[in-house]
Short mmCIF file of C-alpha atoms in Angstrom, two decimals:
data_model
loop_
_atom_site.label_atom_id
_atom_site.label_comp_id
_atom_site.label_asym_id
_atom_site.label_seq_id
_atom_site.Cartn_x
_atom_site.Cartn_y
_atom_site.Cartn_z
CA MET A 14 -57.79 -89.50 54.09
CA HIS A 15 -58.28 -87.27 57.70
CA PHE A 16 -60.56 -84.55 56.80
CA THR A 17 -59.10 -81.65 59.46
CA SER A 18 -61.85 -79.51 59.25
CA GLU A 19 -65.87 -78.37 57.72
CA GLN A 20 -67.45 -75.54 56.53
CA ARG A 21 -70.87 -74.78 54.64
CA LEU A 22 -70.00 -71.85 51.61
CA ASP A 23 -73.24 -70.44 51.16
CA ASP A 24 -74.44 -71.97 48.25
CA ASP A 25 -75.43 -75.25 49.68
CA VAL A 26 -71.72 -76.46 49.12
CA LEU A 27 -69.67 -79.02 51.64
CA GLU A 28 -66.20 -77.41 52.35
CA ARG A 29 -63.81 -80.25 53.41
CA GLU A 30 -60.19 -80.08 53.78
CA PHE A 31 -58.41 -83.11 54.52
CA THR A 32 -54.60 -84.94 54.37
CA LEU A 33 -53.70 -87.58 52.71
CA GLY A 34 -51.04 -88.60 55.29
CA GLU A 35 -48.60 -85.72 54.45
CA ILE A 36 -50.66 -84.08 51.17
CA PRO A 37 -52.98 -82.41 52.68
CA GLY A 38 -56.44 -81.68 50.22
CA ILE A 39 -59.59 -79.99 49.85
CA LEU A 40 -63.50 -80.93 48.71
CA TRP A 41 -66.08 -80.08 47.81
CA THR A 42 -69.33 -81.67 47.14
CA PRO A 43 -72.99 -80.38 46.18
CA ALA A 44 -74.01 -80.65 49.98
CA SER A 45 -78.34 -81.47 48.56
CA ALA A 46 -77.04 -84.49 46.63
CA SER A 47 -78.99 -87.42 47.32
CA ALA A 48 -76.88 -90.04 44.95
CA PRO A 49 -73.30 -90.50 44.74
CA VAL A 50 -72.16 -87.72 41.99
CA PRO A 51 -69.06 -87.15 39.62
CA LEU A 52 -65.88 -86.33 40.19
CA ILE A 53 -63.54 -83.10 38.74
CA LEU A 54 -59.91 -83.67 40.60
CA LEU A 55 -58.89 -79.25 39.76
CA GLY A 56 -55.89 -78.74 38.74
CA HIS A 57 -53.44 -75.71 39.30
CA PRO A 58 -50.43 -74.12 38.88
CA PRO A 59 -47.24 -74.89 41.50
CA LEU A 60 -48.00 -71.70 43.80
CA GLY A 61 -49.84 -73.13 46.64
CA LEU A 62 -52.99 -74.19 47.11
CA ARG A 63 -53.68 -71.54 49.52
CA LYS A 64 -52.87 -69.30 46.91
CA MET A 65 -54.69 -70.50 44.73
CA TYR A 66 -58.26 -70.53 47.04
CA PRO A 67 -60.41 -68.46 45.38
CA ARG A 68 -59.81 -69.17 41.72
CA LEU A 69 -59.37 -73.13 42.76
CA VAL A 70 -63.05 -72.25 45.09
CA GLY A 71 -64.92 -70.75 42.08
CA ARG A 72 -64.14 -73.32 39.84
CA ALA A 73 -65.00 -76.05 42.87
CA GLN A 74 -69.25 -73.84 42.98
CA HIS A 75 -69.36 -73.76 39.51
CA SER A 76 -68.93 -77.24 39.18
CA ALA A 77 -71.18 -78.45 42.84
CA ALA A 78 -73.54 -76.50 40.81
CA GLU A 79 -74.18 -78.92 37.78
CA GLY A 80 -73.76 -81.40 40.40
CA PHE A 81 -69.92 -82.79 40.92
CA ALA A 82 -67.57 -82.89 43.49
CA THR A 83 -64.32 -81.24 42.87
CA ALA A 84 -61.15 -82.37 44.44
CA THR A 85 -57.10 -81.07 45.09
CA ILE A 86 -53.95 -81.43 46.60
CA GLU A 87 -51.25 -79.43 47.41
CA LEU A 88 -48.00 -80.04 44.62
CA PRO A 89 -44.72 -81.78 45.86
CA GLY A 90 -42.62 -79.18 46.32
CA SER A 91 -45.60 -76.71 47.02
CA GLY A 92 -47.29 -74.55 50.00
CA ASP A 93 -47.27 -75.78 53.22
CA ARG A 94 -45.21 -79.63 51.96
CA PRO A 95 -41.41 -80.00 52.16
CA ARG A 96 -38.72 -77.25 49.88
CA TRP A 97 -37.42 -79.22 47.32
CA ALA A 98 -34.40 -78.49 46.32
CA ALA A 99 -34.43 -79.85 42.70
CA VAL A 100 -36.46 -78.32 41.51
CA GLU A 101 -36.93 -75.54 43.78
CA GLN A 102 -33.84 -75.21 41.50
CA ALA A 103 -35.22 -75.99 38.68
CA ARG A 104 -36.78 -72.88 39.05
CA ALA A 105 -34.10 -71.15 39.30
CA ASP A 106 -32.51 -71.70 37.10
CA LEU A 107 -35.59 -70.66 34.79
CA ARG A 108 -36.51 -67.05 36.52
CA GLN A 109 -32.70 -65.44 36.47
CA ALA A 110 -33.02 -67.15 32.49
CA MET A 111 -36.89 -65.36 31.96
CA GLU A 112 -34.64 -62.33 34.00
CA ALA A 113 -31.49 -61.89 31.29
CA GLY A 114 -34.41 -63.30 28.45
CA GLU A 115 -32.86 -65.95 27.12
CA PRO A 116 -35.16 -68.79 26.25
CA VAL A 117 -35.96 -71.69 28.50
CA SER A 118 -33.89 -74.54 27.75
CA ASP A 119 -34.65 -77.84 27.50
CA GLU A 120 -32.84 -79.23 30.32
CA ILE A 121 -34.24 -76.43 33.00
CA VAL A 122 -37.82 -77.44 31.08
CA ASP A 123 -36.91 -80.80 31.84
CA ALA A 124 -35.78 -80.39 34.99
CA LEU A 125 -38.76 -77.71 36.40
CA ILE A 126 -41.68 -80.38 35.01
CA LEU A 127 -40.18 -84.35 35.15
CA PRO A 128 -39.77 -84.72 38.46
CA LEU A 129 -42.87 -82.84 39.54
CA VAL A 130 -45.14 -85.65 36.86
CA GLU A 131 -42.95 -88.30 38.04
CA LYS A 132 -43.55 -87.69 42.06
CA ALA A 133 -47.19 -85.87 42.09
CA VAL A 134 -49.34 -87.93 39.53
CA PRO A 135 -48.57 -91.87 41.88
CA GLU A 136 -50.69 -88.69 45.04
CA TRP A 137 -53.53 -87.99 42.66
CA GLN A 138 -54.15 -91.92 42.86
CA ALA A 139 -53.91 -92.31 45.27
CA ALA A 140 -55.85 -89.00 46.21
CA LEU A 141 -57.97 -90.78 44.32
CA ASP A 142 -58.29 -94.69 46.07
CA ALA A 143 -59.85 -92.72 48.53
CA LEU A 144 -61.54 -90.16 47.42
CA LEU A 145 -63.68 -92.53 45.81
CA ALA A 146 -63.91 -95.23 49.01
CA LEU A 147 -66.34 -92.18 49.79
CA PRO A 148 -69.15 -93.26 49.60
CA GLU A 149 -70.94 -89.60 48.59
CA ILE A 150 -68.57 -90.17 45.37
CA GLY A 151 -68.96 -92.56 42.74
CA GLY A 152 -67.88 -92.08 39.42
CA PRO A 153 -66.87 -91.08 36.54
CA VAL A 154 -64.09 -89.09 36.78
CA GLY A 155 -62.76 -85.92 34.70
CA TYR A 156 -59.16 -83.89 35.61
CA SER A 157 -59.59 -80.10 35.18
CA GLY A 158 -57.07 -77.29 34.19
CA GLY A 159 -53.15 -77.23 36.81
CA VAL A 160 -50.27 -78.10 34.83
CA ILE A 161 -50.82 -79.85 31.57
CA SER A 162 -47.84 -81.93 31.69
CA ILE A 163 -49.44 -83.87 35.31
CA GLY A 164 -52.68 -83.77 33.35
CA ILE A 165 -51.56 -86.06 30.09
CA ARG A 166 -49.32 -88.93 31.80
CA LEU A 167 -52.91 -88.75 34.59
CA ALA A 168 -54.62 -89.25 31.17
CA VAL A 169 -52.56 -91.89 29.86
CA VAL A 170 -51.50 -94.07 33.44
CA GLU A 171 -55.17 -93.78 35.36
CA PRO A 172 -58.08 -95.18 33.59
CA ARG A 173 -60.76 -93.89 35.73
CA ILE A 174 -60.32 -90.56 34.46
CA ALA A 175 -62.89 -90.76 31.36
CA ALA A 176 -61.86 -86.33 30.73
CA ALA A 177 -59.62 -84.24 30.79
CA GLY A 178 -59.35 -80.90 30.48
CA LEU A 179 -56.62 -78.76 29.77
CA PHE A 180 -55.23 -75.55 29.79
CA ALA A 181 -52.66 -75.35 27.55
CA GLY A 182 -49.46 -73.17 29.55
CA SER A 183 -45.37 -73.24 28.47
CA PHE A 184 -43.19 -75.47 30.03
CA VAL A 185 -44.08 -78.89 28.61
CA PRO A 186 -40.74 -81.51 27.73
CA ARG A 187 -40.71 -82.82 24.60
CA ALA A 188 -41.03 -86.53 26.11
CA MET A 189 -44.55 -84.84 26.56
CA PHE A 190 -45.08 -84.72 23.48
CA GLU A 191 -44.33 -87.98 22.87
CA GLU A 192 -47.14 -89.85 25.92
CA ALA A 193 -49.22 -87.32 24.11
CA ARG A 194 -49.48 -89.15 21.23
CA GLN A 195 -51.14 -91.97 23.73
CA VAL A 196 -54.25 -90.53 24.99
CA THR A 197 -57.07 -91.11 23.66
CA ILE A 198 -59.98 -90.23 26.36
CA PRO A 199 -61.83 -87.44 24.98
CA LEU A 200 -59.61 -83.80 26.18
CA HIS A 201 -61.63 -80.00 25.93
CA VAL A 202 -58.32 -77.76 25.64
CA LEU A 203 -58.01 -73.80 26.56
CA LEU A 204 -55.39 -71.79 24.50
CA GLN A 205 -55.47 -68.13 25.69
CA TRP A 206 -54.20 -67.01 21.94
CA ASP A 207 -51.86 -63.85 23.76
CA ASP A 208 -50.75 -65.54 27.00
CA GLU A 209 -47.16 -63.89 27.38
CA GLY A 210 -45.29 -66.89 28.61
CA ASN A 211 -46.84 -69.42 26.22
CA ASP A 212 -45.61 -70.28 23.15
CA ARG A 213 -48.23 -70.74 21.18
CA GLN A 214 -47.28 -72.56 18.65
CA ALA A 215 -46.00 -75.35 21.04
CA ALA A 216 -49.36 -75.34 22.41
CA LEU A 217 -51.05 -76.54 18.72
CA ASP A 218 -48.72 -78.19 18.20
CA LEU A 219 -49.16 -80.74 21.50
CA PHE A 220 -53.16 -80.09 21.03
CA ASP A 221 -52.36 -82.25 17.36
CA ALA A 222 -50.31 -84.42 18.55
CA PHE A 223 -52.38 -85.97 21.15
CA GLY A 224 -53.76 -88.76 20.11
CA SER A 225 -57.23 -88.40 21.35
CA LYS A 226 -60.80 -88.83 18.40
CA GLU A 227 -63.21 -86.26 20.10
CA LYS A 228 -60.80 -83.25 21.49
CA SER A 229 -61.17 -79.73 20.33
CA LEU A 230 -59.61 -76.55 20.49
CA HIS A 231 -60.81 -73.53 22.16
CA ALA A 232 -58.69 -69.95 21.35
CA ASN A 233 -59.62 -67.18 22.96
CA MET A 234 -57.63 -63.93 23.68
CA GLY A 235 -55.89 -62.07 26.87
CA GLY A 236 -53.49 -63.43 29.14
CA HIS A 237 -52.75 -66.50 31.07
CA THR A 238 -55.48 -65.36 33.94
CA GLY A 239 -57.54 -63.74 31.57
CA VAL A 240 -59.79 -66.36 31.10
CA PRO A 241 -63.17 -65.63 29.07
CA GLN A 242 -65.96 -67.12 32.03
CA PHE A 243 -67.94 -68.30 28.45
CA ALA A 244 -65.03 -70.40 28.79
CA GLY A 245 -64.81 -71.84 31.47
CA ASP A 246 -68.58 -72.07 30.84
CA ALA A 247 -67.96 -74.45 28.13
CA ALA A 248 -65.43 -76.49 29.71
CA ALA A 249 -67.86 -76.85 32.46
CA GLN A 250 -70.31 -78.07 29.40
CA PHE A 251 -67.41 -80.36 28.32
CA PHE A 252 -67.44 -82.42 31.49
CA THR A 253 -71.04 -82.30 31.90
CA ARG A 254 -71.03 -84.32 28.20
CA HIS A 255 -68.46 -86.49 28.72
CA LEU A 256 -69.36 -87.48 32.87
CA LYS A 257 -72.84 -87.58 32.71
CA MET B 15 -89.59 -58.32 -0.85
CA HIS B 16 -91.72 -60.51 -2.09
CA PHE B 17 -93.83 -64.22 0.20
CA THR B 18 -94.16 -66.87 -2.03
CA SER B 19 -94.36 -69.65 -0.23
CA GLU B 20 -94.69 -70.16 3.85
CA GLN B 21 -95.06 -72.78 5.62
CA ARG B 22 -94.71 -74.54 9.30
CA LEU B 23 -92.27 -77.09 10.54
CA ASP B 24 -92.94 -79.06 12.77
CA ASP B 25 -91.15 -77.60 15.42
CA ASP B 26 -93.72 -74.14 15.93
CA VAL B 27 -91.40 -72.11 12.42
CA LEU B 28 -92.54 -70.51 9.60
CA GLU B 29 -90.59 -70.98 6.93
CA ARG B 30 -91.35 -68.71 4.04
CA GLU B 31 -89.23 -68.61 0.63
CA PHE B 32 -89.15 -64.65 -1.51
CA THR B 33 -87.26 -63.42 -3.89
CA LEU B 34 -86.18 -59.84 -3.05
CA GLY B 35 -85.50 -59.19 -7.14
CA GLU B 36 -84.80 -61.63 -8.44
CA ILE B 37 -82.57 -63.35 -5.93
CA PRO B 38 -84.52 -66.12 -3.86
CA GLY B 39 -84.05 -67.08 -0.49
CA ILE B 40 -85.93 -67.86 2.52
CA LEU B 41 -86.77 -66.74 6.51
CA TRP B 42 -87.26 -68.91 9.21
CA THR B 43 -88.83 -67.27 12.07
CA PRO B 44 -90.06 -68.59 15.37
CA ALA B 45 -93.71 -69.08 15.51
CA SER B 46 -94.72 -68.29 19.07
CA ALA B 47 -92.33 -65.18 19.05
CA SER B 48 -94.64 -61.73 20.36
CA ALA B 49 -91.91 -59.16 20.92
CA PRO B 50 -89.46 -58.48 17.37
CA VAL B 51 -86.76 -60.80 17.23
CA PRO B 52 -82.97 -60.84 16.91
CA LEU B 53 -81.79 -62.48 13.47
CA ILE B 54 -79.26 -64.30 12.38
CA LEU B 55 -78.36 -64.03 8.67
CA LEU B 56 -77.36 -68.36 7.25
CA GLY B 57 -74.05 -68.76 5.40
CA HIS B 58 -73.41 -70.95 2.75
CA PRO B 59 -70.83 -72.32 0.27
CA PRO B 60 -72.13 -71.90 -4.02
CA LEU B 61 -73.62 -74.56 -4.26
CA GLY B 62 -77.42 -73.61 -4.77
CA LEU B 63 -79.26 -73.01 -1.99
CA ARG B 64 -81.47 -76.12 -2.85
CA LYS B 65 -79.24 -79.11 -2.31
CA MET B 66 -77.63 -76.92 0.73
CA TYR B 67 -81.32 -77.12 1.99
CA PRO B 68 -81.44 -79.85 4.37
CA ARG B 69 -77.94 -77.94 6.59
CA LEU B 70 -79.60 -74.97 6.77
CA VAL B 71 -83.29 -75.99 8.19
CA GLY B 72 -81.42 -77.27 10.89
CA ARG B 73 -79.37 -74.27 11.49
CA ALA B 74 -82.56 -72.73 11.69
CA GLN B 75 -84.96 -74.36 13.11
CA HIS B 76 -82.49 -74.64 16.33
CA SER B 77 -81.74 -70.89 15.96
CA ALA B 78 -85.06 -70.10 16.22
CA ALA B 79 -85.83 -72.47 19.46
CA GLU B 80 -83.69 -69.90 20.67
CA GLY B 81 -85.91 -67.27 19.87
CA PHE B 82 -83.62 -66.00 17.00
CA ALA B 83 -85.81 -65.97 12.84
CA THR B 84 -82.98 -66.53 10.74
CA ALA B 85 -82.33 -66.03 6.98
CA THR B 86 -80.24 -66.93 3.74
CA ILE B 87 -80.57 -65.39 0.18
CA GLU B 88 -78.77 -67.33 -3.08
CA LEU B 89 -75.15 -66.15 -4.59
CA PRO B 90 -74.27 -64.58 -7.68
CA GLY B 91 -74.36 -67.60 -9.52
CA SER B 92 -75.50 -70.86 -7.76
CA GLY B 93 -78.68 -72.56 -7.71
CA ASP B 94 -81.31 -71.06 -9.80
CA ARG B 95 -79.83 -67.58 -10.83
CA PRO B 96 -78.25 -67.24 -13.95
CA ARG B 97 -74.56 -68.56 -14.56
CA TRP B 98 -71.72 -65.79 -14.63
CA ALA B 99 -68.71 -67.62 -16.27
CA ALA B 100 -65.96 -65.34 -15.10
CA VAL B 101 -66.43 -67.18 -11.50
CA GLU B 102 -67.24 -71.25 -13.20
CA GLN B 103 -64.19 -70.66 -15.65
CA ALA B 104 -62.00 -69.26 -11.51
CA ARG B 105 -63.90 -73.70 -10.52
CA ALA B 106 -62.58 -74.47 -13.05
CA ASP B 107 -59.70 -74.02 -12.84
CA LEU B 108 -59.43 -74.70 -9.58
CA ARG B 109 -60.71 -78.47 -10.47
CA GLN B 110 -57.99 -78.83 -12.45
CA ALA B 111 -55.37 -77.91 -10.75
CA MET B 112 -56.75 -80.02 -7.77
CA GLU B 113 -57.47 -82.96 -9.68
CA ALA B 114 -53.40 -82.02 -10.87
CA GLY B 115 -51.95 -82.52 -7.05
CA GLU B 116 -51.06 -79.09 -7.59
CA PRO B 117 -51.53 -76.09 -5.14
CA VAL B 118 -54.38 -74.27 -5.80
CA SER B 119 -52.63 -70.20 -7.58
CA ASP B 120 -53.53 -66.61 -5.78
CA GLU B 121 -54.95 -66.52 -9.44
CA ILE B 122 -57.38 -69.54 -8.93
CA VAL B 123 -57.97 -67.70 -5.51
CA ASP B 124 -58.68 -64.27 -6.34
CA ALA B 125 -60.65 -65.10 -8.96
CA LEU B 126 -62.75 -67.55 -7.36
CA ILE B 127 -64.15 -65.47 -4.32
CA LEU B 128 -63.26 -61.41 -4.68
CA PRO B 129 -65.88 -61.67 -7.32
CA LEU B 130 -67.85 -64.15 -5.30
CA VAL B 131 -67.43 -61.18 -1.96
CA GLU B 132 -68.09 -57.59 -3.86
CA LYS B 133 -71.20 -59.08 -5.46
CA ALA B 134 -72.72 -60.75 -3.13
CA VAL B 135 -71.68 -58.48 -0.57
CA PRO B 136 -75.01 -55.70 -0.98
CA GLU B 137 -77.18 -58.14 -2.24
CA TRP B 138 -77.03 -59.18 2.00
CA GLN B 139 -77.11 -56.36 3.39
CA ALA B 140 -80.27 -55.38 1.04
CA ALA B 141 -81.56 -58.80 1.96
CA LEU B 142 -81.20 -57.27 5.68
CA ASP B 143 -82.51 -53.77 4.73
CA ALA B 144 -86.06 -56.19 3.83
CA LEU B 145 -85.32 -58.18 6.99
CA LEU B 146 -85.71 -55.61 9.56
CA ALA B 147 -88.33 -53.96 7.68
CA LEU B 148 -90.69 -56.36 8.77
CA PRO B 149 -92.25 -56.06 11.96
CA GLU B 150 -91.35 -59.81 13.32
CA ILE B 151 -87.39 -58.92 12.65
CA GLY B 152 -85.56 -56.56 15.28
CA GLY B 153 -82.34 -56.98 16.16
CA PRO B 154 -79.51 -56.84 16.51
CA VAL B 155 -77.80 -58.59 13.25
CA GLY B 156 -75.07 -62.06 13.75
CA TYR B 157 -73.75 -63.48 10.26
CA SER B 158 -73.19 -67.36 10.50
CA GLY B 159 -71.61 -69.63 8.16
CA GLY B 160 -70.69 -69.59 4.38
CA VAL B 161 -68.07 -67.94 2.75
CA ILE B 162 -65.86 -66.81 5.16
CA SER B 163 -64.84 -63.81 3.15
CA ILE B 164 -68.08 -63.04 2.65
CA GLY B 165 -67.86 -62.50 6.73
CA ILE B 166 -65.29 -60.82 6.90
CA ARG B 167 -66.03 -58.02 4.34
CA LEU B 168 -69.61 -58.13 5.62
CA ALA B 169 -68.47 -57.99 8.89
CA VAL B 170 -66.16 -54.69 8.49
CA VAL B 171 -69.07 -53.07 6.07
CA GLU B 172 -71.36 -53.86 7.99
CA PRO B 173 -72.49 -51.83 11.41
CA ARG B 174 -76.02 -53.40 12.03
CA ILE B 175 -74.36 -57.32 12.40
CA ALA B 176 -72.69 -56.97 15.82
CA ALA B 177 -71.18 -60.85 16.02
CA ALA B 178 -70.49 -63.00 13.04
CA GLY B 179 -69.48 -66.75 13.68
CA LEU B 180 -66.88 -67.79 10.74
CA PHE B 181 -66.19 -71.01 8.66
CA ALA B 182 -62.49 -71.28 8.40
CA GLY B 183 -62.37 -72.34 5.24
CA SER B 184 -60.06 -72.50 2.94
CA PHE B 185 -59.78 -70.50 -0.65
CA VAL B 186 -58.39 -66.54 1.53
CA PRO B 187 -57.75 -64.51 -1.05
CA ARG B 188 -54.17 -62.75 0.70
CA ALA B 189 -55.79 -59.51 0.51
CA MET B 190 -58.83 -60.69 2.97
CA PHE B 191 -56.00 -61.49 5.38
CA GLU B 192 -55.36 -57.27 5.22
CA GLU B 193 -59.68 -56.45 6.36
CA ALA B 194 -59.83 -59.15 8.57
CA ARG B 195 -56.91 -56.55 10.69
CA GLN B 196 -60.52 -54.29 10.42
CA VAL B 197 -62.63 -56.05 11.58
CA THR B 198 -64.13 -55.61 15.07
CA ILE B 199 -67.61 -57.42 16.29
CA PRO B 200 -67.39 -60.10 18.33
CA LEU B 201 -66.94 -63.23 16.28
CA HIS B 202 -66.43 -67.67 16.98
CA VAL B 203 -65.20 -69.27 14.24
CA LEU B 204 -65.14 -72.91 13.61
CA LEU B 205 -62.11 -74.45 12.51
CA GLN B 206 -62.16 -78.54 11.19
CA TRP B 207 -58.62 -80.11 12.21
CA ASP B 208 -58.78 -82.36 9.49
CA ASP B 209 -60.30 -80.32 7.32
CA GLU B 210 -59.49 -82.14 3.48
CA GLY B 211 -59.44 -78.97 1.73
CA ASN B 212 -58.04 -76.60 4.45
CA ASP B 213 -54.87 -75.31 4.97
CA ARG B 214 -54.82 -75.50 8.72
CA GLN B 215 -51.40 -72.56 9.17
CA ALA B 216 -53.42 -69.97 6.74
CA ALA B 217 -57.53 -70.02 9.45
CA LEU B 218 -54.35 -69.61 12.30
CA ASP B 219 -52.76 -66.96 10.87
CA LEU B 220 -56.43 -65.87 9.39
CA PHE B 221 -57.81 -65.81 13.32
CA ASP B 222 -54.27 -64.27 14.62
CA ALA B 223 -55.43 -61.68 11.78
CA PHE B 224 -58.94 -60.23 13.34
CA GLY B 225 -58.63 -56.75 15.33
CA SER B 226 -62.09 -57.97 17.33
CA LYS B 227 -61.23 -57.87 20.45
CA GLU B 228 -62.83 -60.45 22.18
CA LYS B 229 -62.50 -63.82 19.21
CA SER B 230 -62.85 -67.37 20.13
CA LEU B 231 -61.75 -70.40 17.71
CA HIS B 232 -63.32 -73.44 18.37
CA ALA B 233 -61.93 -76.40 16.62
CA ASN B 234 -62.89 -79.27 16.85
CA MET B 235 -61.84 -82.77 14.53
CA GLY B 236 -62.82 -84.46 11.65
CA GLY B 237 -63.24 -83.31 8.19
CA HIS B 238 -64.99 -80.59 6.79
CA THR B 239 -69.05 -81.50 7.25
CA GLY B 240 -68.39 -83.61 10.59
CA VAL B 241 -68.63 -80.23 12.97
CA PRO B 242 -70.17 -82.29 16.08
CA GLN B 243 -73.39 -81.19 17.75
CA PHE B 244 -71.72 -79.50 20.10
CA ALA B 245 -69.98 -76.94 18.39
CA GLY B 246 -72.77 -76.47 16.62
CA ASP B 247 -73.98 -75.91 20.75
CA ALA B 248 -71.38 -73.17 21.08
CA ALA B 249 -71.20 -71.46 18.60
CA ALA B 250 -75.83 -70.80 19.59
CA GLN B 251 -74.35 -69.49 23.02
CA PHE B 252 -71.96 -67.01 21.61
CA PHE B 253 -74.84 -65.58 19.43
CA THR B 254 -77.25 -65.54 22.83
CA ARG B 255 -74.68 -63.72 25.00
CA HIS B 256 -74.00 -61.67 22.39
CA LEU B 257 -77.92 -60.98 20.25
CA LYS B 258 -80.23 -61.04 23.76
#
């Protein structure tokens, strides 16, 4: 892990860009912390870190004020990372189906998501190794948001993740519903009730499938990007309950 | 409204029992408040105030610490109020159907709930008149919990109620789903995902039916009485957002 830039944000947050091998990432830490702080991995959709930066930095600043470090890495095939032919093809198929008003087939969803999960999850685990080796970062670790299937897989395979806040998005491969039954960590699931691109019933079924004894579903009005401020606050409180 | 008893609870809360005509009730106010405080009406199931007291006083103390007055009245046919033959019969029919493992018919649900709504709602409005006439109570007013159909009707007919926290329970007459569409105030709806006596799909349909632009569903694991502490905290934050 190599830090490539460093800047102090207004509100006492240190932002450092890094590379982990060829993968770019960003780490935010509360600049005033005197002891190692817990860490939240910030997931995001595969639109590129640069595009997602404004939303991510907002969450990072909020978390830093609560005493958390946050970190994120670029997803395979996104942003400045090399294009990925298989996933590009699946995206094209998805766009075509949606523009034609056709249902998105299981095959398209599998082709879009499963390779991403397979490739991204070990990368997030490698990032976790590197981040936890930093003296300013302790534990426990939470995972928040992004592609929900990546969150599910991480919750199953990565024992260092103690709690996860997930965003019930669309395009969840059927295989992930089975995997969801193996999740046992506390979960906080956000659902936007009127999310245009989201199958509400599938989201409710997925919530039902999670094996966790403590899981909460917070459904709010509005579309995909319309998560109200108070819902973000509630998610933050979930992490404070479980990581502090 | 006549106060019949008064005691100071440990944590700086004044508890006063009262009667409103023949209806008994309880008012809790933060003893240290120097200005009129907002009010939350505490709903409860028709099991009698005495039986519900421990849960109600817990909510009242929590609310008082946040600067709210809370009040509740006995429901018609419950507690020390005269028995009510029609509703007693509906309860007997309900018990019989449940013990026989039969589905609870719409007729039983209507007979159980609709007369209760018709009679209780004007009583809660009369209580509101009396409570808002007290110098220590200002506004705005919230309604919280109890028989959800009473909460729905109150939200529709009583413009002084600015926000409602509802508990998605069972036995909602079909007519109330239509009425739910007329609700426009902010809503915070709790659902216990594994509530034995509750039809989860009906609860989700009811949430969907509410006409409010701001409505949140908080679903948590556990049975009817297993609402986790953090869910109570989130409901309290909802009232703080809307009544302060």
